[in-house]
Coordinates of C-alpha atoms in Angstrom, one line a residue:
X1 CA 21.6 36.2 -155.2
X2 CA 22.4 38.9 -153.2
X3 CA 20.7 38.3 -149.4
X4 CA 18.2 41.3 -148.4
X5 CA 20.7 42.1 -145.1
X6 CA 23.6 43.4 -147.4
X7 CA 21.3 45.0 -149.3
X8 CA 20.1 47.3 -146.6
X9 CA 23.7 47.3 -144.9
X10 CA 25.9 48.6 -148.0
X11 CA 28.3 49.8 -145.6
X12 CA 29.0 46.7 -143.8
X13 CA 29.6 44.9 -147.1
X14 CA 32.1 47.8 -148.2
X15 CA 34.1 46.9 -145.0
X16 CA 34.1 43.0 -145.8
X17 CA 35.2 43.0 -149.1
X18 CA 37.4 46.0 -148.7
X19 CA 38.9 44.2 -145.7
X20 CA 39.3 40.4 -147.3
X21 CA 42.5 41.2 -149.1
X22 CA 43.9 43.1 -146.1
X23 CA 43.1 40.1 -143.8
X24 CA 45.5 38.2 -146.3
X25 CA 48.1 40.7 -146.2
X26 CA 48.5 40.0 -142.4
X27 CA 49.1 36.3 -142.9
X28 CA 51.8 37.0 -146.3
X29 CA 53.5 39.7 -143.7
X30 CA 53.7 37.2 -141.3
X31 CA 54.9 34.5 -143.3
X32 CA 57.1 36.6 -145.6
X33 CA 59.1 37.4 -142.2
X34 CA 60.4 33.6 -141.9
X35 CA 60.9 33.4 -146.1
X36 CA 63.0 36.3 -146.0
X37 CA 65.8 34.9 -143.7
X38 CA 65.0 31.8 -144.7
X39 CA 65.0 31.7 -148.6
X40 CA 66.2 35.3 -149.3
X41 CA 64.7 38.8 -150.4
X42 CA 64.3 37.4 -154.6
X43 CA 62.9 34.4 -153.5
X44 CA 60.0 35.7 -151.2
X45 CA 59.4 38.9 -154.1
X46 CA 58.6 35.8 -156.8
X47 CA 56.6 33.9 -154.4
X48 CA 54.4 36.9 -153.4
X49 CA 54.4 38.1 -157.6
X50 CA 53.2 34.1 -158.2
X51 CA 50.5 34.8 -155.5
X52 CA 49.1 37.8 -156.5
X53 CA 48.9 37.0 -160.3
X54 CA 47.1 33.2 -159.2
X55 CA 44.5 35.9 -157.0
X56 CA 44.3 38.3 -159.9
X57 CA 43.6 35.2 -162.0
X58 CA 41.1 33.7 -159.9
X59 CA 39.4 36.9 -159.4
X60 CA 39.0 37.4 -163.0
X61 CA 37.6 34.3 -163.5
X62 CA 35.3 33.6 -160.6
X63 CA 31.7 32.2 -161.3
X64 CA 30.2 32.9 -157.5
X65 CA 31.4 35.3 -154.6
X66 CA 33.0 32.7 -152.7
X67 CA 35.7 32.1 -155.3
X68 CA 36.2 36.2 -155.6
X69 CA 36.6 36.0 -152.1
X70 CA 39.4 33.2 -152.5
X71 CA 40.9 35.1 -155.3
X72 CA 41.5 38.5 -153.0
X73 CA 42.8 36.0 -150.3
X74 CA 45.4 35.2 -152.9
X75 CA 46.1 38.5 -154.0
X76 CA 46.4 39.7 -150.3
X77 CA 49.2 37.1 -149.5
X78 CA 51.0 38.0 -152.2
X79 CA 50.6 42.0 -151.3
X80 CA 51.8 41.7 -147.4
X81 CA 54.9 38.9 -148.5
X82 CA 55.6 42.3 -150.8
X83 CA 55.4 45.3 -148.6
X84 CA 57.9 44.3 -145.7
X85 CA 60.1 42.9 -148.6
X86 CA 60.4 45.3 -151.2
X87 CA 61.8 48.0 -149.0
X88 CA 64.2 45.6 -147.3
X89 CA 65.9 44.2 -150.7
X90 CA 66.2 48.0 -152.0
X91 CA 67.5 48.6 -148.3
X92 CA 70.1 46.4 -148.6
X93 CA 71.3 46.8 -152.0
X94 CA 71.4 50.5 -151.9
X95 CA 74.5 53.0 -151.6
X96 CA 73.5 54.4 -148.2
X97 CA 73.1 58.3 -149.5
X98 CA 70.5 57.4 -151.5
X99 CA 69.1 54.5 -149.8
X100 CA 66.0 56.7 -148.6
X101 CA 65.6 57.9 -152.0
X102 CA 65.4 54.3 -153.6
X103 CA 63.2 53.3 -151.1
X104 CA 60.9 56.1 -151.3
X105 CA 60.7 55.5 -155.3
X106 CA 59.1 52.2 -154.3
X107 CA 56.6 54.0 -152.6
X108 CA 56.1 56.6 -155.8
X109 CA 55.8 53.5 -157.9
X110 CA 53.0 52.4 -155.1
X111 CA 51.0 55.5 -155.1
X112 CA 51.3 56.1 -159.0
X113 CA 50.1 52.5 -159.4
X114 CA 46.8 53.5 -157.3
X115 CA 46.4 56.3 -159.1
X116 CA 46.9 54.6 -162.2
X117 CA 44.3 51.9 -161.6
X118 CA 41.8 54.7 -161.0
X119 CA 42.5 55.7 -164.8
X120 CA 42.1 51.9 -165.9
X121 CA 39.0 51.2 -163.7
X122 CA 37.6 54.3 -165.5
X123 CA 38.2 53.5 -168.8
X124 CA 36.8 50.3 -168.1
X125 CA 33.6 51.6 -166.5
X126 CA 32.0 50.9 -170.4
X127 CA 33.2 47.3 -171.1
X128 CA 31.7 44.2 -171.0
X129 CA 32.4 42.2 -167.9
X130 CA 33.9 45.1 -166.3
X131 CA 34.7 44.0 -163.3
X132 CA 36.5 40.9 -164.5
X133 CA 38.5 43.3 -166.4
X134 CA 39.5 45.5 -163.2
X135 CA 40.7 42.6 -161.2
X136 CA 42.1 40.1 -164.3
X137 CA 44.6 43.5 -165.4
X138 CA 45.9 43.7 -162.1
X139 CA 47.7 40.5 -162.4
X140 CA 49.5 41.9 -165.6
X141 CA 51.9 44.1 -163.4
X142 CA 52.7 41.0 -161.0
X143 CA 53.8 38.5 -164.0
X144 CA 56.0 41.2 -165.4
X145 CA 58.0 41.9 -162.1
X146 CA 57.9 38.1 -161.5
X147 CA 59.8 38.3 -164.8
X148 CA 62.3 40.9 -164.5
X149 CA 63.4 39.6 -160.3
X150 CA 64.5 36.6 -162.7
X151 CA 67.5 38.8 -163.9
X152 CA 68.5 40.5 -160.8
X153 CA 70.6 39.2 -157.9
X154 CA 69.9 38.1 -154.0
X155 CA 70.3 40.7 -151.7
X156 CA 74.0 41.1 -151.1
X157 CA 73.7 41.1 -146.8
X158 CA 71.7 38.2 -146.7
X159 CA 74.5 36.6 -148.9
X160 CA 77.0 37.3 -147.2
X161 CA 75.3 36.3 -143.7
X162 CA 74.4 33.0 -145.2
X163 CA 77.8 32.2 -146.3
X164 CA 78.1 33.4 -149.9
X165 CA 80.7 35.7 -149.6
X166 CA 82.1 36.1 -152.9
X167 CA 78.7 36.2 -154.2
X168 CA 78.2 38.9 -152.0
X169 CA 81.4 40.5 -152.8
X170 CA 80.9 40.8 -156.5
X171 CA 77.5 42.7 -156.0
X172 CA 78.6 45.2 -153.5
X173 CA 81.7 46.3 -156.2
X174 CA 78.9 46.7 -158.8
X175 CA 76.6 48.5 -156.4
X176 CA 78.9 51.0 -155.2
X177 CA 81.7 53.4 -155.9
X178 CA 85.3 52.0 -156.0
X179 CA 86.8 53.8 -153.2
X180 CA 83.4 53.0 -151.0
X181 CA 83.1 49.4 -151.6
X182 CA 86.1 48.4 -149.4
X183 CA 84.7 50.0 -146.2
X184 CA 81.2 48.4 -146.9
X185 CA 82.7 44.8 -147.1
X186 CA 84.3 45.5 -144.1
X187 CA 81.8 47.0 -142.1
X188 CA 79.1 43.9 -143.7
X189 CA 82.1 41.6 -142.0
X190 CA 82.2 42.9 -138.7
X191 CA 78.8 43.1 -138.5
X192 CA 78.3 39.2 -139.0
X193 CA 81.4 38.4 -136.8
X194 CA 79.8 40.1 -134.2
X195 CA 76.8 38.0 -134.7
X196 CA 78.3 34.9 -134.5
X197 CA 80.1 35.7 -131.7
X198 CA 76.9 36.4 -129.5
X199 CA 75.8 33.7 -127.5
X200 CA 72.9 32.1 -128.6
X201 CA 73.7 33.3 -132.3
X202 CA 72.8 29.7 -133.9
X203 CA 69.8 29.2 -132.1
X204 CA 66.5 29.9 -133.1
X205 CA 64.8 33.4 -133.6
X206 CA 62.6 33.8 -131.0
X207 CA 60.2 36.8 -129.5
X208 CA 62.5 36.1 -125.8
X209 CA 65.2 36.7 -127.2
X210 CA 64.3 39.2 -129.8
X211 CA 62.7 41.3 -126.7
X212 CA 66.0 40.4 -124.8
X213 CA 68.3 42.3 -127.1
X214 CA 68.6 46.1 -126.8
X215 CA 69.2 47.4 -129.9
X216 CA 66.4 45.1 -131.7
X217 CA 63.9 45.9 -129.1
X218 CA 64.6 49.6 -129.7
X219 CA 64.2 48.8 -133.3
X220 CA 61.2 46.7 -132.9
X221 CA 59.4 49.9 -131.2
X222 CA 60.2 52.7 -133.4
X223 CA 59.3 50.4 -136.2
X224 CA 55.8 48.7 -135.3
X225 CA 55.2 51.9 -133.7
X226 CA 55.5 53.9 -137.0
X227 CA 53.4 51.0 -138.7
X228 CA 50.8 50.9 -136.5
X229 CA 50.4 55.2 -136.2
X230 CA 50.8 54.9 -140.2
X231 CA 47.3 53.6 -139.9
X232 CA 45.9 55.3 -137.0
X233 CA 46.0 58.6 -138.8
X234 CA 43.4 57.3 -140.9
X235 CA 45.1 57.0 -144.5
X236 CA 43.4 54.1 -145.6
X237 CA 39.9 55.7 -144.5
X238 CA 40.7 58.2 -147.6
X239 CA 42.3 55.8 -149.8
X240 CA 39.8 53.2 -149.5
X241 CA 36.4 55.4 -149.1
X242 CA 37.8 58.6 -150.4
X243 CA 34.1 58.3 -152.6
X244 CA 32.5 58.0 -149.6
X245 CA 33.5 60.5 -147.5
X246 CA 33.1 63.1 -150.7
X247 CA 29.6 61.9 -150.7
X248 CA 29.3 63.1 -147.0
X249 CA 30.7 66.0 -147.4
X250 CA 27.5 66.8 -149.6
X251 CA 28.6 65.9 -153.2
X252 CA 25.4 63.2 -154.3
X253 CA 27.4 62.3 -157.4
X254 CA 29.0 59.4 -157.8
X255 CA 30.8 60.2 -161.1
X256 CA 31.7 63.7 -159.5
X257 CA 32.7 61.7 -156.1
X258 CA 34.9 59.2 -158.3
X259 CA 36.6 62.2 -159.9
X260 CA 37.6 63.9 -156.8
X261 CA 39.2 60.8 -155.5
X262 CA 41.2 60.2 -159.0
X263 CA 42.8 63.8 -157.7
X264 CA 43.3 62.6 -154.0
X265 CA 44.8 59.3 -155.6
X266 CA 47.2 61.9 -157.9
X267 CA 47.8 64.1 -154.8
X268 CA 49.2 61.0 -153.1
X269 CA 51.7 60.0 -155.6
X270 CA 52.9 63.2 -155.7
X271 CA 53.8 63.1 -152.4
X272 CA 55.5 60.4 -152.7
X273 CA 57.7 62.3 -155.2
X274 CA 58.4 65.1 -152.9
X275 CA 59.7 62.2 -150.4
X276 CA 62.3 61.1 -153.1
X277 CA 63.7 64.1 -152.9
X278 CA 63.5 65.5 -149.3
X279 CA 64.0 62.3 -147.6
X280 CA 68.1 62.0 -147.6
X281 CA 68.3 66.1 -147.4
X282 CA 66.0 66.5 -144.6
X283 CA 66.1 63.4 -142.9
X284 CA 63.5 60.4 -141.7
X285 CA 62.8 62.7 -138.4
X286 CA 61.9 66.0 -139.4
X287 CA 59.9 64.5 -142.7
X288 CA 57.6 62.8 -140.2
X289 CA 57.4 65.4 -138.0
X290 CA 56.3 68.3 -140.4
X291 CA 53.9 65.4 -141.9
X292 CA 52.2 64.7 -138.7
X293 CA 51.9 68.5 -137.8
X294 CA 49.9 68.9 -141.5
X295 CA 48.2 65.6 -140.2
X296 CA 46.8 66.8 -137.2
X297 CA 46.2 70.4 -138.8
X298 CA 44.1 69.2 -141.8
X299 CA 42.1 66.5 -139.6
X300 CA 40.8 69.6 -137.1
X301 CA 39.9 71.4 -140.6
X302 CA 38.1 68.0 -141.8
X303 CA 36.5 67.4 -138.3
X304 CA 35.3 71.1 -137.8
X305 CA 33.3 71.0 -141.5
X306 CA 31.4 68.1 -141.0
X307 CA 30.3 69.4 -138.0
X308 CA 29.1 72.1 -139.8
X309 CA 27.7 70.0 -142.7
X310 CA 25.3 67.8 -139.7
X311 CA 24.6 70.3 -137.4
X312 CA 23.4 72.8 -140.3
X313 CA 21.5 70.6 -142.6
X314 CA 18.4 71.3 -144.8
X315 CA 15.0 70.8 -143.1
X316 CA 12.5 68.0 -144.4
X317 CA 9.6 69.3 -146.1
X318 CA 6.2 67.8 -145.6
X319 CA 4.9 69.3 -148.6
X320 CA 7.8 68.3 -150.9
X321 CA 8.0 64.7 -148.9
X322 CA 4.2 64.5 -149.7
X323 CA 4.7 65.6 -153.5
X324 CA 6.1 61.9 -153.8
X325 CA 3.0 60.0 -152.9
X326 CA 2.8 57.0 -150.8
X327 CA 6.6 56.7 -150.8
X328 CA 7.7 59.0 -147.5
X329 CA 10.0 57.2 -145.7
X330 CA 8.4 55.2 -142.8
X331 CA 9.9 56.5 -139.8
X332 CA 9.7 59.8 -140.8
X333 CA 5.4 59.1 -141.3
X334 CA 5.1 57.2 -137.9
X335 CA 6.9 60.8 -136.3
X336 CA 4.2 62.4 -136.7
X337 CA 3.8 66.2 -135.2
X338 CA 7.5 66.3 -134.0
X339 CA 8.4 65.5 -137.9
X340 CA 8.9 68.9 -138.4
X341 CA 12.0 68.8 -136.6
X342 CA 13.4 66.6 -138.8
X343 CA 16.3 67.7 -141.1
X344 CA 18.1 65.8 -143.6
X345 CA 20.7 63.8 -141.4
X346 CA 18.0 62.6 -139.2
X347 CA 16.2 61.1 -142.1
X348 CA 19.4 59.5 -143.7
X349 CA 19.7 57.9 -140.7
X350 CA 16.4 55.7 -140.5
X351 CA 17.1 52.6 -141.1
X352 CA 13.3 50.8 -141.1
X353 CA 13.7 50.8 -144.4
X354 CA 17.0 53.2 -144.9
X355 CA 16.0 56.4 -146.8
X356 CA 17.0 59.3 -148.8
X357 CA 17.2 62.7 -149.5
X358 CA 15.7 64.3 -152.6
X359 CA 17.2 68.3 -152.5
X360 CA 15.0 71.1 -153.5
X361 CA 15.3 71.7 -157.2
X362 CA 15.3 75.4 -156.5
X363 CA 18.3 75.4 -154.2
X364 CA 19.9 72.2 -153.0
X365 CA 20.1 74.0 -149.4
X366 CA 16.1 74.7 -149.0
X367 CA 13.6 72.3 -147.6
X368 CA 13.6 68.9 -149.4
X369 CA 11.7 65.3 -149.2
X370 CA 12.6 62.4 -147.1
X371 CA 11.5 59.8 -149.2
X372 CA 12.3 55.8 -149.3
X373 CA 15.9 54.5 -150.6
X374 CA 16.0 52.6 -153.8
X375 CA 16.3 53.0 -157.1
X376 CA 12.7 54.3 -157.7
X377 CA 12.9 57.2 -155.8
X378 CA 16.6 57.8 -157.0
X379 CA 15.0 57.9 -160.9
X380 CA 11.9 59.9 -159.6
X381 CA 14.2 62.3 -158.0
X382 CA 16.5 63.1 -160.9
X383 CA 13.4 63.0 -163.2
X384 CA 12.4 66.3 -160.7
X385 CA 16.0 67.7 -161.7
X386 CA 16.9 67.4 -157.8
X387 CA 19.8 65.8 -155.9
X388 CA 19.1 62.4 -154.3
X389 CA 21.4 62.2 -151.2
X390 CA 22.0 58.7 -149.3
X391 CA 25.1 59.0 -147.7
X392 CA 25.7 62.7 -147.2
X393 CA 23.5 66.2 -147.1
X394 CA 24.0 69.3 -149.2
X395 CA 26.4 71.6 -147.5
X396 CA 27.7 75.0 -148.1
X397 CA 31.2 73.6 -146.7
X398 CA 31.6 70.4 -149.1
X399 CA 34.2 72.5 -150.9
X400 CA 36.4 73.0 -147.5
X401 CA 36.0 69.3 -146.9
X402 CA 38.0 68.5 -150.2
X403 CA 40.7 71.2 -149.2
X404 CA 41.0 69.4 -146.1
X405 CA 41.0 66.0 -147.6
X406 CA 43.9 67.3 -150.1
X407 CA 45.8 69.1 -147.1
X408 CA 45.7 65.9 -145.7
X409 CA 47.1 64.1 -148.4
X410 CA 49.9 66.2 -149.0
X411 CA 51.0 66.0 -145.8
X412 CA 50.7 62.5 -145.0
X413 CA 52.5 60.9 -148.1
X414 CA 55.8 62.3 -147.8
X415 CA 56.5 61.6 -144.4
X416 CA 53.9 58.9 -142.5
X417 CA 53.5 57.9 -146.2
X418 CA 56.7 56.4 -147.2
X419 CA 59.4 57.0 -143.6
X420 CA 57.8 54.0 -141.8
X421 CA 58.4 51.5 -144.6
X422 CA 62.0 53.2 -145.2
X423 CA 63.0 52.9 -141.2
X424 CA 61.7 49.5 -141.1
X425 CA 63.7 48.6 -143.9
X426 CA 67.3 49.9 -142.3
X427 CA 66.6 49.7 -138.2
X428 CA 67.3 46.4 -137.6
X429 CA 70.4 44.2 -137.4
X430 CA 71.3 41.8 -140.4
X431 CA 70.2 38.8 -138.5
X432 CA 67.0 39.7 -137.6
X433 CA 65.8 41.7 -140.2
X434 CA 63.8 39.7 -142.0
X435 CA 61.6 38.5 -139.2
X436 CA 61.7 42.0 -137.5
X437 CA 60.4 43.7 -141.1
X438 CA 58.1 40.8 -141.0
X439 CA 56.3 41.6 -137.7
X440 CA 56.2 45.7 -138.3
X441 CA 54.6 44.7 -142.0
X442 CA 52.1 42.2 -139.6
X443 CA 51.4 44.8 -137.1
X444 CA 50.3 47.5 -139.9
X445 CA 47.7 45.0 -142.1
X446 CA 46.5 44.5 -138.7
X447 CA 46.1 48.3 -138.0
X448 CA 45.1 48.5 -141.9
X449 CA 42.2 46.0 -141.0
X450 CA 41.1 47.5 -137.9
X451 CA 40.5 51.2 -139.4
X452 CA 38.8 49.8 -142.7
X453 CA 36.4 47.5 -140.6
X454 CA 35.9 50.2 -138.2
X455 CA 35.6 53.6 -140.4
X456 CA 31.9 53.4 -141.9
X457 CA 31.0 51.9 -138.6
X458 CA 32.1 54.6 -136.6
X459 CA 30.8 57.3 -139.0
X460 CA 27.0 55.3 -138.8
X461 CA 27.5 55.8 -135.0
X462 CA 29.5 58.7 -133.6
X463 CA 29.2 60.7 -137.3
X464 CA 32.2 61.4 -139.3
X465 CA 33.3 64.7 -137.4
X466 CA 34.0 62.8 -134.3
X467 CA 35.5 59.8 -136.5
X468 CA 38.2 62.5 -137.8
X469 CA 38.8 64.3 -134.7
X470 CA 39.6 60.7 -132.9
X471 CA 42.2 60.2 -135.9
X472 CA 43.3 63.7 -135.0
X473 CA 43.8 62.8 -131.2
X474 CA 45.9 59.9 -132.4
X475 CA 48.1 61.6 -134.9
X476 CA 48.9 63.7 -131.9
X477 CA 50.1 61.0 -129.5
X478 CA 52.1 59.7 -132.8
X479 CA 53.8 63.0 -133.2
X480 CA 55.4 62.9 -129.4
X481 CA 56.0 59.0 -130.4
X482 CA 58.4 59.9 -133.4
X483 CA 59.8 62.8 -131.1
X484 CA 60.9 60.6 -128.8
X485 CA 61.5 56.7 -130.2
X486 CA 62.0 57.3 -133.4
X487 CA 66.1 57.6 -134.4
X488 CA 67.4 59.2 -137.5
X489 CA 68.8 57.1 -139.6
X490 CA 69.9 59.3 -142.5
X491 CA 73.2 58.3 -144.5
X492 CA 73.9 55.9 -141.8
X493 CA 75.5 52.5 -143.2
X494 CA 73.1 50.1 -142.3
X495 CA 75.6 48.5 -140.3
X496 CA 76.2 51.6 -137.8
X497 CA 72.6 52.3 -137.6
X498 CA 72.7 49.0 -134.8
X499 CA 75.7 50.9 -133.0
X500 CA 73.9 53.7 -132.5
X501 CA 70.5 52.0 -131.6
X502 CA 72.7 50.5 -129.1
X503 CA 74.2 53.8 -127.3
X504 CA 71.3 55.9 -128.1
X505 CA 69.2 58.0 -125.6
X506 CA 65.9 60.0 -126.2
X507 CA 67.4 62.9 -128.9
X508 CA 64.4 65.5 -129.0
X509 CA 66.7 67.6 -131.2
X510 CA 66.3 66.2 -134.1
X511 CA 66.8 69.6 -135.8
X512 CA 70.6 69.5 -134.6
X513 CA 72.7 67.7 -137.4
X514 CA 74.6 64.9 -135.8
X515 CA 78.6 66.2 -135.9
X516 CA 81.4 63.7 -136.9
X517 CA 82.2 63.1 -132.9
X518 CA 78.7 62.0 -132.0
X519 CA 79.0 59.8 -135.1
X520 CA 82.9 58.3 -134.9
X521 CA 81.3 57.6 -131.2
X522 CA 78.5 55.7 -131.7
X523 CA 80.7 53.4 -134.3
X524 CA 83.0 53.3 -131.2
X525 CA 80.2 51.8 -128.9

């Protein structure tokens, strides 16, 4: 049985569920670091597919919330071992002219897959058992890929560091072009010689010596960096609550509010599709600038309506509040004379019970009734042919809120959407690369699970115009972070993209191509 205090905290209980999985992720990031170099990319992809069909599994088939809870642990594991090293085993077995490209298609397939679950979980919606349904189909897509890694090979770097060379060999000459294969063998070579020349080389990985070495600590910045500012900028605040915030913007609906995020969910695989195709024309750089300058642009659009939408909200009515009988909500009552200055966001936020908002049924901006939240009321409401509000107030601006939500979108998911994972994937040396991906992957479930703890929090508190002009404030400081630590990488050879790490200074220009003598001299460094 669900306990009273959830049931009068709903958003608290959004932000645990929503944040169990997440809290998973961090430990499978974590631990998929030390499988990578250790086992291999294949290796870690089945173990994390094994995880995340067990959790789907488990999910599906749990009798009590505890075990649900288990089940998303599962799933959550299986998700973070995934997203640090998917991109790395494309990475590495991808011609470098279109190793953004192939990267970025992971993130299409991503995106499409969230906006195809929206589909499912609609179709659903009329089922029996429909949320065992939801979570049980998820693991469908997880025993399928667990299927198909079966019939392709290791990651041809790792091979080759590890000692495999022929192995290695043979995959490279079926990866790229004849007269290109040569010079990547080579270049893979050199690369490893130089690692085992180091001193220290056969020791241990550890953060000293990780933090000691120049062209991984460079690396290690731009990359958690970009991780961490991937989630600052709120993404996950949409993705997860895009419902929610559709309701504050004044939409009462929850059909209508589940719609609008099915097209936010469609807007963001787009995205990623425009990111297939820009990302080895334009380069990493410029992709996440432009992104975080639509960023910033549509956050000031969001922050500015919903301050319109509170500061302008429709008045409470004691004569429409009355119509309801003996159901006014409390605090509103015990106000007394200075009741009449209430308006519709001052009553959503009592909390002694929480109440509601019934709109006029003449126009949902006049006067309405502040009235008791629960499902009574809600019927009662409706019965009137009114709009019971909870979350949000009618607003005039609820339609700019979505333009802004879909500017927002757009902008984000070619660049801040899918560069991070793609220079996280390339930045760092051979040897370290695994447990380098490992700790950017870590850092951003951590970020992931301090914004989806924090959002509906900070909303209840500060309201959500502040909450998206903080997220605006950030995505400025992350667009002088990309301008100045964040390299290009673009149809560098993984293997030079170290050299240059290693000779490189702060490049504002990244609108300047880099000629053939900047580049024949950062392979001479």
């Amino acid at each position: 049985m669900i306990s009273r205090l959830w049931i009068r905290r709903p958003y608290y209980r959004s932000e645990s569920i929503v944040s169990m999985a997440v809290a998973g992720a961090i430990v499978g990031a974590a631990v998929g670091g030390w499988l990578n170099d250790r086992y291999g990319r294949r290796t870690t992809i089945l173990i994390a597919d094994f995880l995340f069909f067990i959790g789907a599994v488990i999910m599906a088939a749990a009798p009590n919330p505890s075990l649900l809870i288990v089940g998303r642990v599962f799933v959550g594991l299986g998700v973070g071992m995934a997203s640090m090293t998917s991109p790395l085993y494309i990475s590495e077995a991808s011609p470098a002219k279109i190793r953004g490209a192939l990267v970025s298609t992971n993130g299409f397939l991503i995106t499409g897959g969230q906006f195809l679950s929206y589909l499912i979980n609609l179709a659903f919606t009329k089922a029996p058992g429909t949320w065992r349904w939801m979570l049980g189909i998820a693991g469908v897509p997880a025993l399928v890929q667990f299927i198909l890694m079966l019939m392709l090979p290791e990651s041809p770097r790792w091979l080759y560091r590890k000692g495999r060379e022929e192995e290695a060999k043979a995959i490279l000459r079926k990866i790229y072009p004849a007269e290109d294969v040569e010079a990547e063998i080579q270049a893979l070579k050199e690369s490893v010689e130089i690692e085992i020349q180091e001193k220290g080389s056969s020791e241990k990985i550890n953060f000293v010596k990780l933090l000691k070495t120049k062209t991984v600590r460079r690396g290690l910045i731009a990359g958690v960096g970009l991780q961490v500012f991937q989630q600052f900028v709120g993404i996950n605040t949409v993705m997860y609550y895009s419902p929610t915030i559709v309701q504050l913007a004044g939409y009462a609906s929850n059909q209508t509010a589940l719609l609008l995020s099915l097209v936010t969910a469609g807007l963001n695989a787009l995205g990623s599709i425009v990111s297939i195709y820009f990302i080895d024309r334009t380069g990493r750089k410029k992709l996440l600038v432009l992104s975080l300058c639509g960023v910033i642009i549509s956050l000031g659009v969001l922050s500015a309506v919903f301050h319109e939408t509170t500061s302008h909200s429709p008045a409470v009515s004691a004569a429409e509040t009355a119509s309801f009988g003996g159901y006014t909500c409390p605090d509103y009552s015990s106000a007394g004379s200075s009741g009449g200055n209430w308006d519709c966001m001052k009553c959503l936020k009592a909390s002694s019970p929480d109440c509601g908002f019934c709109a006029s049924s003449t126009n949902k901006l006049f006067p309405g009734a502040c009235l008791i939240s629960n499902n009574t009321m809600k019927d009662a409401c409706h019965d009137d042919h009114k709009l019971w509000y909870t979350r949000g107030c009618p607003s005039k601006y609820g339609w700019l809120a979505l333009i802004g939500l879909a500017l927002y979108i757009i902008f984000f998911s070619p660049g801040m959407g899918t560069v991070p994972w793609i220079v996280n994937s390339e930045i760092y040396p051979l040897r370290f690369r695994g447990v380098c991906g490992g700790i950017a992957a870590t850092a951003n479930w951590i970020s992931n699970l301090i914004v989806a703890q924090s959002f509906l929090s900070l909303t209840q508190a500060i309201g959500t115009s502040w909450t998206f002009l903080i997220f605006g404030v950030i995505s400025v400081v992350a667009l002088f972070f990309v301008l100045i630590f964040v390299p290009e990488t673009k149809g560098l050879p993984i293997e030079e993209i170290e050299k240059m790490l290693e000779m490189r200074g702060l490049q504002l220009k990244f609108w300047k191509k880099r000629g053939d003598s900047e580049l024949k001299k950062s392979q001479n460094v």
